[in-house]
Amino acid sequence: MQVNPTFRLVYVPGVTPGKWVRVWEERLPDVPLDLLAVESGDAERTLREGGADAGLVRLPVDKDVLSAIPLYTETTVVVFPKDHWLAAAEEASVADLADEVVFHPLDDTLGLTADTLPGRPAVARPDSTADAVELVAANVGVLLVPQSLARLHHRRDLTFRPVADVPQSQVALSWPQERTTDLVEEFIGIVRGRTVNSSRGRGAGQAAPEAQPKKAAAGRGKPQPQRSGGQKGGAQKAGGQKSGGQRAGAPKAGGAKAGGRGAAARRGRPKR
């Protein structure tokens, strides 16, 4: 088994690894988990260069170098000012954006291109999603992003609505194919919801010795009530025999002694 002093997990904006980290800390308290937040475009490079053991990233990734397990797909939303006319709808469509300036930041996570971007393109592409949000707040245009990023960049003067018929972002667990360690297997089991006993990683070996004594103890505990009940029943029977024997024997013994004394008295009494 390969043992690493720590497990390094990289994650991108909008992804919240907290629930998996908590399970890790419960199962492997002796192996620290180091979190590394990076921009979406830097996650794959970090894994390639060995800067992390695994990562929660957005697809696609290079499948020739990295393994990936899709976890979930996010809803795509359009972000706009609260007083925008889109606020009256519960859901927007691509047709609703036809006359809108739609920003296309350089760190786009939806895989949009100049041909697939709805609406009218801006004069220039914002450097980041955060910069695009600032432009939306200035009422210059709107922005398409995964819902988690809309929440991450939340502002009181902005809101968002889901959009149908547009690309969506898929989050996955990824790691270098050549470095599928026991600790990576352990984290795979955690994100897939495996229990401690069904895990294939390091935690399975630790859990087995603990489970066996519990089963043995449980096995020893099952017949206890029967033996206890039998003893109680036996005690009652024995008690009954003792008390019954004493009661039955007392009169007999008493009668014999009385009879014996009478005979001896008769034999010892002088004849007149």
Tab-separated table of C-alpha atoms in Angstrom:
chain	number	residue	atom	x	y	z
A	1	MET	CA	0.000	0.000	0.000
A	2	GLN	CA	1.310	3.424	-0.956
A	3	VAL	CA	1.041	5.899	1.889
A	4	ASN	CA	1.121	9.647	1.332
A	5	PRO	CA	1.706	12.057	4.218
A	6	THR	CA	-1.203	14.192	2.968
A	7	PHE	CA	-3.893	14.088	0.317
A	8	ARG	CA	-3.983	17.178	-1.898
A	9	LEU	CA	-7.300	18.080	-3.495
A	10	VAL	CA	-7.661	20.885	-6.005
A	11	TYR	CA	-11.064	22.433	-6.747
A	12	VAL	CA	-12.454	25.127	-9.031
A	13	PRO	CA	-14.784	28.088	-8.308
A	14	GLY	CA	-18.391	27.131	-7.670
A	15	VAL	CA	-17.521	23.640	-6.415
A	16	THR	CA	-17.979	23.030	-2.673
A	17	PRO	CA	-15.999	19.988	-1.465
A	18	GLY	CA	-16.989	20.405	2.195
A	19	LYS	CA	-19.266	17.351	2.513
A	20	TRP	CA	-16.608	15.018	1.096
A	21	VAL	CA	-13.875	16.572	3.211
A	22	ARG	CA	-15.906	15.898	6.363
A	23	VAL	CA	-16.287	12.216	5.464
A	24	TRP	CA	-12.538	12.012	4.757
A	25	GLU	CA	-11.697	13.461	8.174
A	26	GLU	CA	-13.957	10.899	9.848
A	27	ARG	CA	-12.521	7.902	7.995
A	28	LEU	CA	-8.857	8.893	7.789
A	29	PRO	CA	-8.164	11.267	10.680
A	30	ASP	CA	-4.425	10.532	10.475
A	31	VAL	CA	-4.147	11.696	6.825
A	32	PRO	CA	-4.569	15.478	6.452
A	33	LEU	CA	-6.490	16.647	3.394
A	34	ASP	CA	-5.075	19.845	1.879
A	35	LEU	CA	-7.457	21.936	-0.238
A	36	LEU	CA	-6.142	24.047	-3.110
A	37	ALA	CA	-8.487	26.498	-4.866
A	38	VAL	CA	-7.553	27.355	-8.456
A	39	GLU	CA	-9.209	28.944	-11.452
A	40	SER	CA	-11.080	26.591	-13.765
A	41	GLY	CA	-8.449	26.900	-16.478
A	42	ASP	CA	-5.609	25.976	-14.098
A	43	ALA	CA	-7.058	22.799	-12.591
A	44	GLU	CA	-5.964	20.408	-15.354
A	45	ARG	CA	-2.435	21.830	-15.451
A	46	THR	CA	-2.144	21.495	-11.673
A	47	LEU	CA	-3.029	17.797	-11.882
A	48	ARG	CA	-0.690	17.181	-14.799
A	49	GLU	CA	2.253	18.763	-13.002
A	50	GLY	CA	1.678	16.851	-9.777
A	51	GLY	CA	0.455	19.812	-7.760
A	52	ALA	CA	-2.481	17.757	-6.443
A	53	ASP	CA	-3.457	14.106	-6.066
A	54	ALA	CA	-6.983	14.655	-7.383
A	55	GLY	CA	-9.308	17.491	-8.301
A	56	LEU	CA	-12.935	18.549	-8.494
A	57	VAL	CA	-12.895	20.091	-11.955
A	58	ARG	CA	-15.164	21.031	-14.830
A	59	LEU	CA	-15.223	18.837	-17.904
A	60	PRO	CA	-13.800	18.328	-20.416
A	61	VAL	CA	-10.307	17.149	-19.456
A	62	ASP	CA	-7.638	15.349	-21.451
A	63	LYS	CA	-8.749	11.709	-21.134
A	64	ASP	CA	-5.407	10.461	-22.438
A	65	VAL	CA	-3.685	11.732	-19.290
A	66	LEU	CA	-6.415	12.172	-16.690
A	67	SER	CA	-9.125	9.855	-15.430
A	68	ALA	CA	-12.476	11.457	-14.646
A	69	ILE	CA	-15.692	10.435	-12.911
A	70	PRO	CA	-18.644	12.757	-13.690
A	71	LEU	CA	-20.411	13.804	-10.477
A	72	TYR	CA	-23.221	16.169	-11.462
A	73	THR	CA	-24.400	18.621	-14.114
A	74	GLU	CA	-25.220	22.217	-13.209
A	75	THR	CA	-28.142	24.316	-14.364
A	76	THR	CA	-27.124	27.222	-16.595
A	77	VAL	CA	-28.563	30.603	-15.632
A	78	VAL	CA	-28.556	34.116	-17.053
A	79	VAL	CA	-27.445	36.895	-14.699
A	80	PHE	CA	-28.997	40.375	-15.103
A	81	PRO	CA	-29.964	43.475	-13.049
A	82	LYS	CA	-33.010	43.119	-10.801
A	83	ASP	CA	-34.924	45.760	-12.735
A	84	HIS	CA	-34.358	43.967	-16.058
A	85	TRP	CA	-37.444	42.813	-17.935
A	86	LEU	CA	-36.252	39.165	-17.662
A	87	ALA	CA	-37.031	39.302	-13.930
A	88	ALA	CA	-40.739	38.900	-14.755
A	89	ALA	CA	-40.166	35.382	-16.129
A	90	GLU	CA	-39.491	32.185	-14.170
A	91	GLU	CA	-37.282	30.822	-16.938
A	92	ALA	CA	-35.541	32.367	-19.941
A	93	SER	CA	-34.930	30.939	-23.385
A	94	VAL	CA	-32.331	31.498	-26.058
A	95	ALA	CA	-34.909	33.508	-28.015
A	96	ASP	CA	-35.317	35.850	-25.026
A	97	LEU	CA	-31.618	36.723	-25.264
A	98	ALA	CA	-31.634	37.462	-28.998
A	99	ASP	CA	-31.449	41.248	-28.554
A	100	GLU	CA	-29.258	41.217	-25.431
A	101	VAL	CA	-25.511	41.762	-25.245
A	102	VAL	CA	-24.248	38.469	-23.785
A	103	PHE	CA	-20.782	38.553	-22.245
A	104	HIS	CA	-18.340	35.749	-23.000
A	105	PRO	CA	-15.523	35.872	-20.407
A	106	LEU	CA	-12.157	34.299	-21.148
A	107	ASP	CA	-12.638	31.844	-18.266
A	108	ASP	CA	-15.981	30.632	-19.679
A	109	THR	CA	-16.956	27.267	-18.182
A	110	LEU	CA	-19.796	26.399	-20.577
A	111	GLY	CA	-17.701	25.724	-23.654
A	112	LEU	CA	-19.444	28.484	-25.624
A	113	THR	CA	-17.986	29.704	-28.885
A	114	ALA	CA	-18.618	32.698	-31.106
A	115	ASP	CA	-21.034	30.515	-33.100
A	116	THR	CA	-22.933	29.075	-30.113
A	117	LEU	CA	-23.081	32.181	-27.910
A	118	PRO	CA	-26.687	33.448	-27.794
A	119	GLY	CA	-27.596	37.109	-28.247
A	120	ARG	CA	-25.218	39.796	-29.446
A	121	PRO	CA	-21.508	39.579	-28.562
A	122	ALA	CA	-19.843	42.357	-26.578
A	123	VAL	CA	-17.139	44.506	-28.152
A	124	ALA	CA	-14.497	42.673	-26.121
A	125	ARG	CA	-14.398	39.585	-23.951
A	126	PRO	CA	-14.039	40.223	-20.197
A	127	ASP	CA	-10.922	38.712	-18.628
A	128	SER	CA	-12.897	36.797	-16.009
A	129	THR	CA	-16.368	35.918	-14.813
A	130	ALA	CA	-15.942	38.397	-11.965
A	131	ASP	CA	-15.226	41.189	-14.475
A	132	ALA	CA	-18.267	40.188	-16.520
A	133	VAL	CA	-20.464	40.369	-13.413
A	134	GLU	CA	-19.280	43.940	-12.837
A	135	LEU	CA	-20.311	44.843	-16.379
A	136	VAL	CA	-23.721	43.242	-15.863
A	137	ALA	CA	-24.165	45.346	-12.721
A	138	ALA	CA	-23.410	48.408	-14.857
A	139	ASN	CA	-26.417	47.399	-17.024
A	140	VAL	CA	-24.254	46.842	-20.086
A	141	GLY	CA	-25.337	43.283	-20.850
A	142	VAL	CA	-26.137	39.850	-19.363
A	143	LEU	CA	-24.073	36.778	-18.544
A	144	LEU	CA	-24.539	33.011	-18.887
A	145	VAL	CA	-22.898	30.941	-16.142
A	146	PRO	CA	-23.434	27.755	-14.102
A	147	GLN	CA	-25.790	28.424	-11.204
A	148	SER	CA	-23.046	27.895	-8.606
A	149	LEU	CA	-21.004	30.735	-10.122
A	150	ALA	CA	-24.031	33.023	-10.117
A	151	ARG	CA	-24.351	32.365	-6.392
A	152	LEU	CA	-20.622	32.745	-5.829
A	153	HIS	CA	-20.663	36.218	-7.435
A	154	HIS	CA	-23.966	37.216	-5.847
A	155	ARG	CA	-24.797	40.920	-5.632
A	156	ARG	CA	-27.875	42.598	-4.181
A	157	ASP	CA	-28.556	44.470	-7.397
A	158	LEU	CA	-28.409	41.327	-9.570
A	159	THR	CA	-30.527	38.210	-9.946
A	160	PHE	CA	-30.672	35.226	-12.296
A	161	ARG	CA	-33.031	32.807	-14.026
A	162	PRO	CA	-32.489	29.313	-15.520
A	163	VAL	CA	-32.075	29.165	-19.275
A	164	ALA	CA	-33.281	26.286	-21.439
A	165	ASP	CA	-31.522	24.881	-24.515
A	166	VAL	CA	-28.008	26.109	-23.680
A	167	PRO	CA	-24.818	24.198	-22.807
A	168	GLN	CA	-24.362	23.082	-19.206
A	169	SER	CA	-21.281	22.590	-17.075
A	170	GLN	CA	-20.431	19.141	-15.725
A	171	VAL	CA	-18.356	18.718	-12.542
A	172	ALA	CA	-16.127	15.656	-12.202
A	173	LEU	CA	-13.536	14.082	-9.953
A	174	SER	CA	-10.294	13.807	-11.905
A	175	TRP	CA	-6.787	12.514	-11.228
A	176	PRO	CA	-3.660	11.489	-13.206
A	177	GLN	CA	-4.075	7.986	-14.613
A	178	GLU	CA	-0.525	6.985	-13.672
A	179	ARG	CA	-1.023	8.024	-10.032
A	180	THR	CA	-4.111	6.106	-8.953
A	181	THR	CA	-2.962	5.604	-5.349
A	182	ASP	CA	-4.799	3.989	-2.444
A	183	LEU	CA	-5.693	7.428	-1.156
A	184	VAL	CA	-7.166	8.366	-4.535
A	185	GLU	CA	-9.220	5.158	-4.407
A	186	GLU	CA	-10.361	6.165	-0.923
A	187	PHE	CA	-11.587	9.554	-2.147
A	188	ILE	CA	-13.288	7.937	-5.134
A	189	GLY	CA	-15.214	5.763	-2.695
A	190	ILE	CA	-16.239	8.803	-0.667
A	191	VAL	CA	-17.610	10.796	-3.603
A	192	ARG	CA	-19.414	7.692	-4.873
A	193	GLY	CA	-21.061	7.212	-1.503
A	194	ARG	CA	-19.433	3.914	-0.551
A	195	THR	CA	-19.617	2.925	3.096
A	196	VAL	CA	-16.501	2.238	5.167
A	197	ASN	CA	-16.890	-1.538	4.805
A	198	SER	CA	-17.368	-1.386	1.021
A	199	SER	CA	-14.483	1.009	0.418
A	200	ARG	CA	-11.581	-0.239	-1.698
A	201	GLY	CA	-9.046	2.148	-0.236
A	202	ARG	CA	-7.071	2.527	2.928
A	203	GLY	CA	-10.138	2.949	5.125
A	204	ALA	CA	-11.375	-0.560	4.330
A	205	GLY	CA	-8.312	-2.131	5.909
A	206	GLN	CA	-8.748	-0.034	9.010
A	207	ALA	CA	-12.455	-0.736	9.328
A	208	ALA	CA	-12.264	-4.541	9.059
A	209	PRO	CA	-10.437	-5.233	12.346
A	210	GLU	CA	-12.891	-3.004	14.176
A	211	ALA	CA	-15.933	-4.694	12.681
A	212	GLN	CA	-14.892	-8.273	13.554
A	213	PRO	CA	-14.758	-7.871	17.338
A	214	LYS	CA	-18.169	-6.207	17.231
A	215	LYS	CA	-19.629	-9.172	15.362
A	216	ALA	CA	-17.972	-11.619	17.750
A	217	ALA	CA	-19.227	-9.653	20.707
A	218	ALA	CA	-22.682	-9.602	19.230
A	219	GLY	CA	-22.465	-13.364	18.732
A	220	ARG	CA	-21.448	-13.913	22.315
A	221	GLY	CA	-24.221	-11.683	23.517
A	222	LYS	CA	-27.069	-13.520	21.791
A	223	PRO	CA	-27.208	-16.684	23.964
A	224	GLN	CA	-26.793	-14.721	27.220
A	225	PRO	CA	-30.520	-14.185	27.771
A	226	GLN	CA	-31.147	-17.935	27.252
A	227	ARG	CA	-28.488	-18.976	29.756
A	228	SER	CA	-29.688	-16.340	32.145
A	229	GLY	CA	-33.256	-17.465	31.777
A	230	GLY	CA	-32.222	-21.120	32.202
A	231	GLN	CA	-30.313	-20.326	35.345
A	232	LYS	CA	-33.234	-18.473	36.769
A	233	GLY	CA	-35.528	-21.332	35.936
A	234	GLY	CA	-33.045	-23.816	37.398
A	235	ALA	CA	-32.692	-21.752	40.537
A	236	GLN	CA	-36.418	-21.768	40.987
A	237	LYS	CA	-36.599	-25.509	40.475
A	238	ALA	CA	-33.683	-26.146	42.787
A	239	GLY	CA	-35.184	-23.815	45.324
A	240	GLY	CA	-38.445	-25.623	45.053
A	241	GLN	CA	-36.759	-28.959	45.564
A	242	LYS	CA	-34.776	-27.739	48.540
A	243	SER	CA	-37.644	-26.053	50.191
A	244	GLY	CA	-40.011	-28.837	49.297
A	245	GLY	CA	-37.529	-31.492	50.487
A	246	GLN	CA	-36.939	-29.689	53.721
A	247	ARG	CA	-40.612	-29.281	54.376
A	248	ALA	CA	-41.371	-32.852	53.428
A	249	GLY	CA	-38.380	-34.246	55.283
A	250	ALA	CA	-38.910	-32.308	58.473
A	251	PRO	CA	-42.067	-34.049	59.518
A	252	LYS	CA	-40.593	-37.428	58.629
A	253	ALA	CA	-37.430	-36.767	60.560
A	254	GLY	CA	-39.409	-35.362	63.425
A	255	GLY	CA	-41.728	-38.333	63.459
A	256	ALA	CA	-38.844	-40.781	63.463
A	257	LYS	CA	-37.136	-39.046	66.323
A	258	ALA	CA	-40.327	-38.864	68.277
A	259	GLY	CA	-41.049	-42.467	67.605
A	260	GLY	CA	-37.555	-43.497	68.645
A	261	ARG	CA	-37.687	-41.633	71.916
A	262	GLY	CA	-41.007	-43.207	72.766
A	263	ALA	CA	-39.694	-46.688	72.127
A	264	ALA	CA	-36.551	-46.051	74.129
A	265	ALA	CA	-38.617	-44.690	76.962
A	266	ARG	CA	-40.792	-47.736	76.900
A	267	ARG	CA	-37.788	-50.057	76.827
A	268	GLY	CA	-36.061	-48.213	79.644
A	269	ARG	CA	-39.064	-47.957	81.939
A	270	PRO	CA	-38.943	-50.477	84.718
A	271	LYS	CA	-41.765	-52.957	84.914
A	272	ARG	CA	-43.917	-52.721	87.910
